[in-house]
Amino acid sequence: MTAASRTSAASRFPLRMAQRRTELENHSSLVTLYGEFTLVAGNRKLRCAVSLTERDLVVQRLASAAPVGRNKPAVFSLRDCVGCRAHGAEDSPADPAAYLTAYFYPLRRRWVSSGVSRQRVEQCFRLSALQEPRANLEEAEKWARAVRERSARQQRSRDGVLLSDLSCPCRMMLLVNPQSGKGQALTLYNNHIQRMLNEAGVIHTLVITERQNHAREMVREADLSQWDALIIMSGDGLLFEVVNGLLERPDWEEAIRTPLGILPGGSGNALAASIHHYSGASPVTNEELLISCGFLLCKGLVSPMDLVSVHLSSSPRLFSFLSLAWGFVADVDIESEKYRHFGAARFTVGTLVRLVSLRVYKGRLAYLPAPKDHNRQEGLRTVTVRCNNHPSTESSHSGQNSFDNTCHSNNSIKVRRTETTPSQSATKALPGPLDSLLPPLDQPLSSDWVVVPEEDFVLVLAMYQSHLAEDLFAAPDAALTDNTIHLFYVKAGISCTALLRLFLAMEKGAHLATNCQHLVHTKVRALRLEPYSPKGIITVDGEVVEYGPVQAEVHRGLSRLVTG
């Protein structure tokens, strides 16, 4: 090449670069950073124009043989980015170049079946424009900071508090039950979660539980100032232990504000499926659900979550985040333990076995209805929370107790409220919040409670999350903090075939549209169940509790959950 041609080429280079930048700006708004780097994809190295906007990372291959504008750029939403880092050459210390690696988990169509799921995409760029290795690394670090900051800003546009706002870097205790589900929780952590947390820059300590109530004892005594979040990788039972351990502490009011997280590693994984549903994504199961929940955990958005206090005859008060069940659902949950090696399929097997010999239970059910407009009457107010001296905002509730009793089932006795003075719970001296709606179990209910006239039941189920299992969309209207217990009961007289149809419809949340005359659903604030049958099973969050009279009350926004 002659000197003249070299000069001509050099003069054209800024023009081509400006043309490429203009083209990228046409695909995304307000480019804040632009550079031309080498995309490292396995053994392939491609020269690319990279542009960063407030919402996207845009990558366009530079093809010297093709006119500018011919190649369609790849656009990666920063909402799908869990982390970005700058680093040197990991296999060649003498390489003066720096590397920029961004990690995305976008929703993409599955290869085999229909639908979409989150799939990992890594974008690694080599920066070598400058002669000094330090200068290249500083440029890569500038890009990495910008990507992380803009990704966090995308999250701040949603309601909630970011873990990164509470503490940076974020420190998590990750509790894993190696025996949950098929016994693969630790393997799933090693194959997926460890890498995802590292990509997100989350510092975490792995704790493997050794026995029942190990987690409960640990969080009851732990120095929680060391941790910004407690994450559970197991079924729902381990989170039940953690919630109750926190509320048994003398400093329970502060302890229960510690953000909690759930990663599906058990059989039911109901809360994990609910969180995935609340994110607006289409249904997934198994490892796809794990990837989704891992992604939401890395995004770090913290939201308030209701808890329900549960009173038993002679046992200490419990706190529940998921469900209270008596009859068919509780029987299947516990009796299917023998099929645990089937994973989530154990519930299908247990359901079929129990349908062959359907049981009817006698008892008395009463509830305190939730008014249709109770969310507006008990409006959220903004308060300031501080974690490691980082101020932020979140939702809290004001404990108003006056409402118009207008919501009731079609088959219930409705009584008008005549007074607004709340009854006092018998457990007010114990740790945990005061139960203002519940009288002691041995005392009669006030006149504003509704008593169900039927006394023969196939099942009674109180839900406060959307899912009862990965594939059981039991309470489609449920939300994390709606101050509501969704009460379902099935009256005696239903056939095995009709009950099976109900549960098949529940997979898509369509059971309430079946118009089954034996199924009743109502929204309540509190309930009381008094079994008359001498034998039976009652479960709270899938755990067997004392059989006998039980009552429960919802507490709005008592805990906090990482929801992404």
PDB file of N, CA, C and O in Angstrom, residues 223-264:
ATOM      1  N   ASP A 223     -25.548 -13.806  64.191  1.00  0.00           N
ATOM      2  CA  ASP A 223     -25.314 -12.369  64.125  1.00  0.00           C
ATOM      3  C   ASP A 223     -25.735 -11.910  62.737  1.00  0.00           C
ATOM      4  O   ASP A 223     -24.975 -12.013  61.763  1.00  0.00           O
ATOM      5  N   LEU A 224     -26.950 -11.413  62.618  1.00  0.00           N
ATOM      6  CA  LEU A 224     -27.500 -11.090  61.307  1.00  0.00           C
ATOM      7  C   LEU A 224     -26.863  -9.860  60.682  1.00  0.00           C
ATOM      8  O   LEU A 224     -27.073  -9.597  59.492  1.00  0.00           O
ATOM      9  N   SER A 225     -26.094  -9.102  61.443  1.00  0.00           N
ATOM     10  CA  SER A 225     -25.424  -7.938  60.867  1.00  0.00           C
ATOM     11  C   SER A 225     -24.371  -8.344  59.834  1.00  0.00           C
ATOM     12  O   SER A 225     -23.920  -7.508  59.046  1.00  0.00           O
ATOM     13  N   GLN A 226     -23.983  -9.620  59.832  1.00  0.00           N
ATOM     14  CA  GLN A 226     -22.995 -10.103  58.859  1.00  0.00           C
ATOM     15  C   GLN A 226     -23.609 -10.348  57.483  1.00  0.00           C
ATOM     16  O   GLN A 226     -22.877 -10.542  56.509  1.00  0.00           O
ATOM     17  N   TRP A 227     -24.944 -10.377  57.414  1.00  0.00           N
ATOM     18  CA  TRP A 227     -25.593 -10.798  56.180  1.00  0.00           C
ATOM     19  C   TRP A 227     -26.611  -9.760  55.722  1.00  0.00           C
ATOM     20  O   TRP A 227     -27.331  -9.173  56.524  1.00  0.00           O
ATOM     21  N   ASP A 228     -26.678  -9.569  54.420  1.00  0.00           N
ATOM     22  CA  ASP A 228     -27.677  -8.684  53.837  1.00  0.00           C
ATOM     23  C   ASP A 228     -28.913  -9.446  53.387  1.00  0.00           C
ATOM     24  O   ASP A 228     -29.959  -8.840  53.139  1.00  0.00           O
ATOM     25  N   ALA A 229     -28.798 -10.766  53.260  1.00  0.00           N
ATOM     26  CA  ALA A 229     -29.938 -11.583  52.868  1.00  0.00           C
ATOM     27  C   ALA A 229     -29.678 -13.026  53.269  1.00  0.00           C
ATOM     28  O   ALA A 229     -28.523 -13.473  53.328  1.00  0.00           O
ATOM     29  N   LEU A 230     -30.762 -13.738  53.556  1.00  0.00           N
ATOM     30  CA  LEU A 230     -30.707 -15.167  53.854  1.00  0.00           C
ATOM     31  C   LEU A 230     -31.422 -15.897  52.718  1.00  0.00           C
ATOM     32  O   LEU A 230     -32.616 -15.680  52.485  1.00  0.00           O
ATOM     33  N   ILE A 231     -30.699 -16.758  52.014  1.00  0.00           N
ATOM     34  CA  ILE A 231     -31.238 -17.426  50.838  1.00  0.00           C
ATOM     35  C   ILE A 231     -31.375 -18.915  51.127  1.00  0.00           C
ATOM     36  O   ILE A 231     -30.468 -19.534  51.679  1.00  0.00           O
ATOM     37  N   ILE A 232     -32.504 -19.475  50.744  1.00  0.00           N
ATOM     38  CA  ILE A 232     -32.785 -20.884  51.003  1.00  0.00           C
ATOM     39  C   ILE A 232     -32.843 -21.619  49.677  1.00  0.00           C
ATOM     40  O   ILE A 232     -33.564 -21.206  48.757  1.00  0.00           O
ATOM     41  N   MET A 233     -32.081 -22.681  49.551  1.00  0.00           N
ATOM     42  CA  MET A 233     -32.143 -23.548  48.367  1.00  0.00           C
ATOM     43  C   MET A 233     -32.590 -24.918  48.836  1.00  0.00           C
ATOM     44  O   MET A 233     -31.801 -25.714  49.338  1.00  0.00           O
ATOM     45  N   SER A 234     -33.870 -25.157  48.689  1.00  0.00           N
ATOM     46  CA  SER A 234     -34.486 -26.365  49.214  1.00  0.00           C
ATOM     47  C   SER A 234     -35.936 -26.353  48.786  1.00  0.00           C
ATOM     48  O   SER A 234     -36.331 -25.596  47.886  1.00  0.00           O
ATOM     49  N   GLY A 235     -36.754 -27.167  49.450  1.00  0.00           N
ATOM     50  CA  GLY A 235     -38.193 -27.030  49.308  1.00  0.00           C
ATOM     51  C   GLY A 235     -38.689 -25.921  50.216  1.00  0.00           C
ATOM     52  O   GLY A 235     -37.911 -25.157  50.800  1.00  0.00           O
ATOM     53  N   ASP A 236     -40.014 -25.841  50.368  1.00  0.00           N
ATOM     54  CA  ASP A 236     -40.588 -24.777  51.186  1.00  0.00           C
ATOM     55  C   ASP A 236     -40.357 -24.989  52.680  1.00  0.00           C
ATOM     56  O   ASP A 236     -40.432 -24.044  53.464  1.00  0.00           O
ATOM     57  N   GLY A 237     -40.066 -26.219  53.107  1.00  0.00           N
ATOM     58  CA  GLY A 237     -39.905 -26.515  54.526  1.00  0.00           C
ATOM     59  C   GLY A 237     -38.750 -25.782  55.177  1.00  0.00           C
ATOM     60  O   GLY A 237     -38.833 -25.375  56.342  1.00  0.00           O
ATOM     61  N   LEU A 238     -37.655 -25.595  54.447  1.00  0.00           N
ATOM     62  CA  LEU A 238     -36.492 -24.929  55.033  1.00  0.00           C
ATOM     63  C   LEU A 238     -36.763 -23.444  55.258  1.00  0.00           C
ATOM     64  O   LEU A 238     -36.314 -22.864  56.255  1.00  0.00           O
ATOM     65  N   LEU A 239     -37.504 -22.820  54.357  1.00  0.00           N
ATOM     66  CA  LEU A 239     -37.875 -21.414  54.566  1.00  0.00           C
ATOM     67  C   LEU A 239     -38.814 -21.285  55.761  1.00  0.00           C
ATOM     68  O   LEU A 239     -38.744 -20.309  56.514  1.00  0.00           O
ATOM     69  N   PHE A 240     -39.692 -22.263  55.955  1.00  0.00           N
ATOM     70  CA  PHE A 240     -40.565 -22.285  57.138  1.00  0.00           C
ATOM     71  C   PHE A 240     -39.725 -22.255  58.413  1.00  0.00           C
ATOM     72  O   PHE A 240     -40.031 -21.526  59.362  1.00  0.00           O
ATOM     73  N   GLU A 241     -38.637 -23.030  58.443  1.00  0.00           N
ATOM     74  CA  GLU A 241     -37.733 -23.027  59.598  1.00  0.00           C
ATOM     75  C   GLU A 241     -37.112 -21.650  59.796  1.00  0.00           C
ATOM     76  O   GLU A 241     -37.054 -21.133  60.926  1.00  0.00           O
ATOM     77  N   VAL A 242     -36.640 -21.043  58.717  1.00  0.00           N
ATOM     78  CA  VAL A 242     -35.940 -19.760  58.817  1.00  0.00           C
ATOM     79  C   VAL A 242     -36.888 -18.658  59.294  1.00  0.00           C
ATOM     80  O   VAL A 242     -36.550 -17.869  60.183  1.00  0.00           O
ATOM     81  N   VAL A 243     -38.084 -18.596  58.728  1.00  0.00           N
ATOM     82  CA  VAL A 243     -39.052 -17.569  59.132  1.00  0.00           C
ATOM     83  C   VAL A 243     -39.354 -17.673  60.617  1.00  0.00           C
ATOM     84  O   VAL A 243     -39.363 -16.674  61.349  1.00  0.00           O
ATOM     85  N   ASN A 244     -39.614 -18.891  61.096  1.00  0.00           N
ATOM     86  CA  ASN A 244     -39.961 -19.063  62.504  1.00  0.00           C
ATOM     87  C   ASN A 244     -38.763 -18.859  63.419  1.00  0.00           C
ATOM     88  O   ASN A 244     -38.909 -18.351  64.535  1.00  0.00           O
ATOM     89  N   GLY A 245     -37.563 -19.210  62.955  1.00  0.00           N
ATOM     90  CA  GLY A 245     -36.376 -18.920  63.745  1.00  0.00           C
ATOM     91  C   GLY A 245     -36.163 -17.430  63.932  1.00  0.00           C
ATOM     92  O   GLY A 245     -35.818 -16.964  65.024  1.00  0.00           O
ATOM     93  N   LEU A 246     -36.390 -16.648  62.884  1.00  0.00           N
ATOM     94  CA  LEU A 246     -36.241 -15.188  62.980  1.00  0.00           C
ATOM     95  C   LEU A 246     -37.252 -14.584  63.935  1.00  0.00           C
ATOM     96  O   LEU A 246     -36.943 -13.653  64.688  1.00  0.00           O
ATOM     97  N   LEU A 247     -38.471 -15.106  63.921  1.00  0.00           N
ATOM     98  CA  LEU A 247     -39.524 -14.542  64.762  1.00  0.00           C
ATOM     99  C   LEU A 247     -39.472 -15.055  66.198  1.00  0.00           C
ATOM    100  O   LEU A 247     -40.263 -14.613  67.040  1.00  0.00           O
ATOM    101  N   GLU A 248     -38.563 -15.958  66.492  1.00  0.00           N
ATOM    102  CA  GLU A 248     -38.349 -16.412  67.863  1.00  0.00           C
ATOM    103  C   GLU A 248     -37.232 -15.643  68.559  1.00  0.00           C
ATOM    104  O   GLU A 248     -36.972 -15.858  69.732  1.00  0.00           O
ATOM    105  N   ARG A 249     -36.598 -14.730  67.853  1.00  0.00           N
ATOM    106  CA  ARG A 249     -35.503 -13.957  68.417  1.00  0.00           C
ATOM    107  C   ARG A 249     -36.047 -12.816  69.279  1.00  0.00           C
ATOM    108  O   ARG A 249     -37.136 -12.266  69.011  1.00  0.00           O
ATOM    109  N   PRO A 250     -35.287 -12.393  70.288  1.00  0.00           N
ATOM    110  CA  PRO A 250     -35.704 -11.211  71.058  1.00  0.00           C
ATOM    111  C   PRO A 250     -35.796  -9.954  70.191  1.00  0.00           C
ATOM    112  O   PRO A 250     -36.633  -9.088  70.442  1.00  0.00           O
ATOM    113  N   ASP A 251     -34.935  -9.869  69.151  1.00  0.00           N
ATOM    114  CA  ASP A 251     -34.957  -8.710  68.251  1.00  0.00           C
ATOM    115  C   ASP A 251     -35.744  -9.024  66.979  1.00  0.00           C
ATOM    116  O   ASP A 251     -35.381  -8.608  65.885  1.00  0.00           O
ATOM    117  N   TRP A 252     -36.862  -9.755  67.125  1.00  0.00           N
ATOM    118  CA  TRP A 252     -37.609 -10.246  65.968  1.00  0.00           C
ATOM    119  C   TRP A 252     -38.048  -9.132  65.025  1.00  0.00           C
ATOM    120  O   TRP A 252     -38.099  -9.338  63.798  1.00  0.00           O
ATOM    121  N   GLU A 253     -38.359  -7.956  65.544  1.00  0.00           N
ATOM    122  CA  GLU A 253     -38.839  -6.879  64.676  1.00  0.00           C
ATOM    123  C   GLU A 253     -37.791  -6.477  63.646  1.00  0.00           C
ATOM    124  O   GLU A 253     -38.119  -6.192  62.494  1.00  0.00           O
ATOM    125  N   GLU A 254     -36.532  -6.450  64.053  1.00  0.00           N
ATOM    126  CA  GLU A 254     -35.458  -6.137  63.117  1.00  0.00           C
ATOM    127  C   GLU A 254     -35.065  -7.372  62.311  1.00  0.00           C
ATOM    128  O   GLU A 254     -34.799  -7.286  61.113  1.00  0.00           O
ATOM    129  N   ALA A 255     -35.043  -8.529  62.955  1.00  0.00           N
ATOM    130  CA  ALA A 255     -34.592  -9.753  62.300  1.00  0.00           C
ATOM    131  C   ALA A 255     -35.477 -10.135  61.123  1.00  0.00           C
ATOM    132  O   ALA A 255     -34.985 -10.554  60.063  1.00  0.00           O
ATOM    133  N   ILE A 256     -36.790  -9.996  61.283  1.00  0.00           N
ATOM    134  CA  ILE A 256     -37.700 -10.439  60.227  1.00  0.00           C
ATOM    135  C   ILE A 256     -37.654  -9.508  59.024  1.00  0.00           C
ATOM    136  O   ILE A 256     -38.177  -9.841  57.955  1.00  0.00           O
ATOM    137  N   ARG A 257     -36.995  -8.347  59.151  1.00  0.00           N
ATOM    138  CA  ARG A 257     -36.814  -7.451  58.000  1.00  0.00           C
ATOM    139  C   ARG A 257     -35.626  -7.867  57.147  1.00  0.00           C
ATOM    140  O   ARG A 257     -35.396  -7.282  56.079  1.00  0.00           O
ATOM    141  N   THR A 258     -34.842  -8.845  57.596  1.00  0.00           N
ATOM    142  CA  THR A 258     -33.740  -9.359  56.775  1.00  0.00           C
ATOM    143  C   THR A 258     -34.316  -9.944  55.490  1.00  0.00           C
ATOM    144  O   THR A 258     -35.165 -10.837  55.546  1.00  0.00           O
ATOM    145  N   PRO A 259     -33.892  -9.469  54.327  1.00  0.00           N
ATOM    146  CA  PRO A 259     -34.440 -10.017  53.086  1.00  0.00           C
ATOM    147  C   PRO A 259     -34.198 -11.523  52.973  1.00  0.00           C
ATOM    148  O   PRO A 259     -33.102 -12.013  53.261  1.00  0.00           O
ATOM    149  N   LEU A 260     -35.222 -12.233  52.561  1.00  0.00           N
ATOM    150  CA  LEU A 260     -35.160 -13.679  52.365  1.00  0.00           C
ATOM    151  C   LEU A 260     -35.240 -13.973  50.875  1.00  0.00           C
ATOM    152  O   LEU A 260     -35.826 -13.218  50.101  1.00  0.00           O
ATOM    153  N   GLY A 261     -34.652 -15.095  50.492  1.00  0.00           N
ATOM    154  CA  GLY A 261     -34.725 -15.513  49.090  1.00  0.00           C
ATOM    155  C   GLY A 261     -34.970 -16.998  49.012  1.00  0.00           C
ATOM    156  O   GLY A 261     -34.643 -17.742  49.936  1.00  0.00           O
ATOM    157  N   ILE A 262     -35.545 -17.453  47.905  1.00  0.00           N
ATOM    158  CA  ILE A 262     -35.842 -18.875  47.733  1.00  0.00           C
ATOM    159  C   ILE A 262     -35.363 -19.334  46.365  1.00  0.00           C
ATOM    160  O   ILE A 262     -35.585 -18.664  45.354  1.00  0.00           O
ATOM    161  N   LEU A 263     -34.672 -20.452  46.352  1.00  0.00           N
ATOM    162  CA  LEU A 263     -34.245 -21.121  45.126  1.00  0.00           C
ATOM    163  C   LEU A 263     -34.805 -22.538  45.158  1.00  0.00           C
ATOM    164  O   LEU A 263     -34.626 -23.250  46.150  1.00  0.00           O
ATOM    165  N   PRO A 264     -35.512 -22.977  44.123  1.00  0.00           N
ATOM    166  CA  PRO A 264     -36.177 -24.278  44.173  1.00  0.00           C
ATOM    167  C   PRO A 264     -35.185 -25.437  44.169  1.00  0.00           C
ATOM    168  O   PRO A 264     -34.391 -25.581  43.250  1.00  0.00           O
TER     169      PRO A 264
END
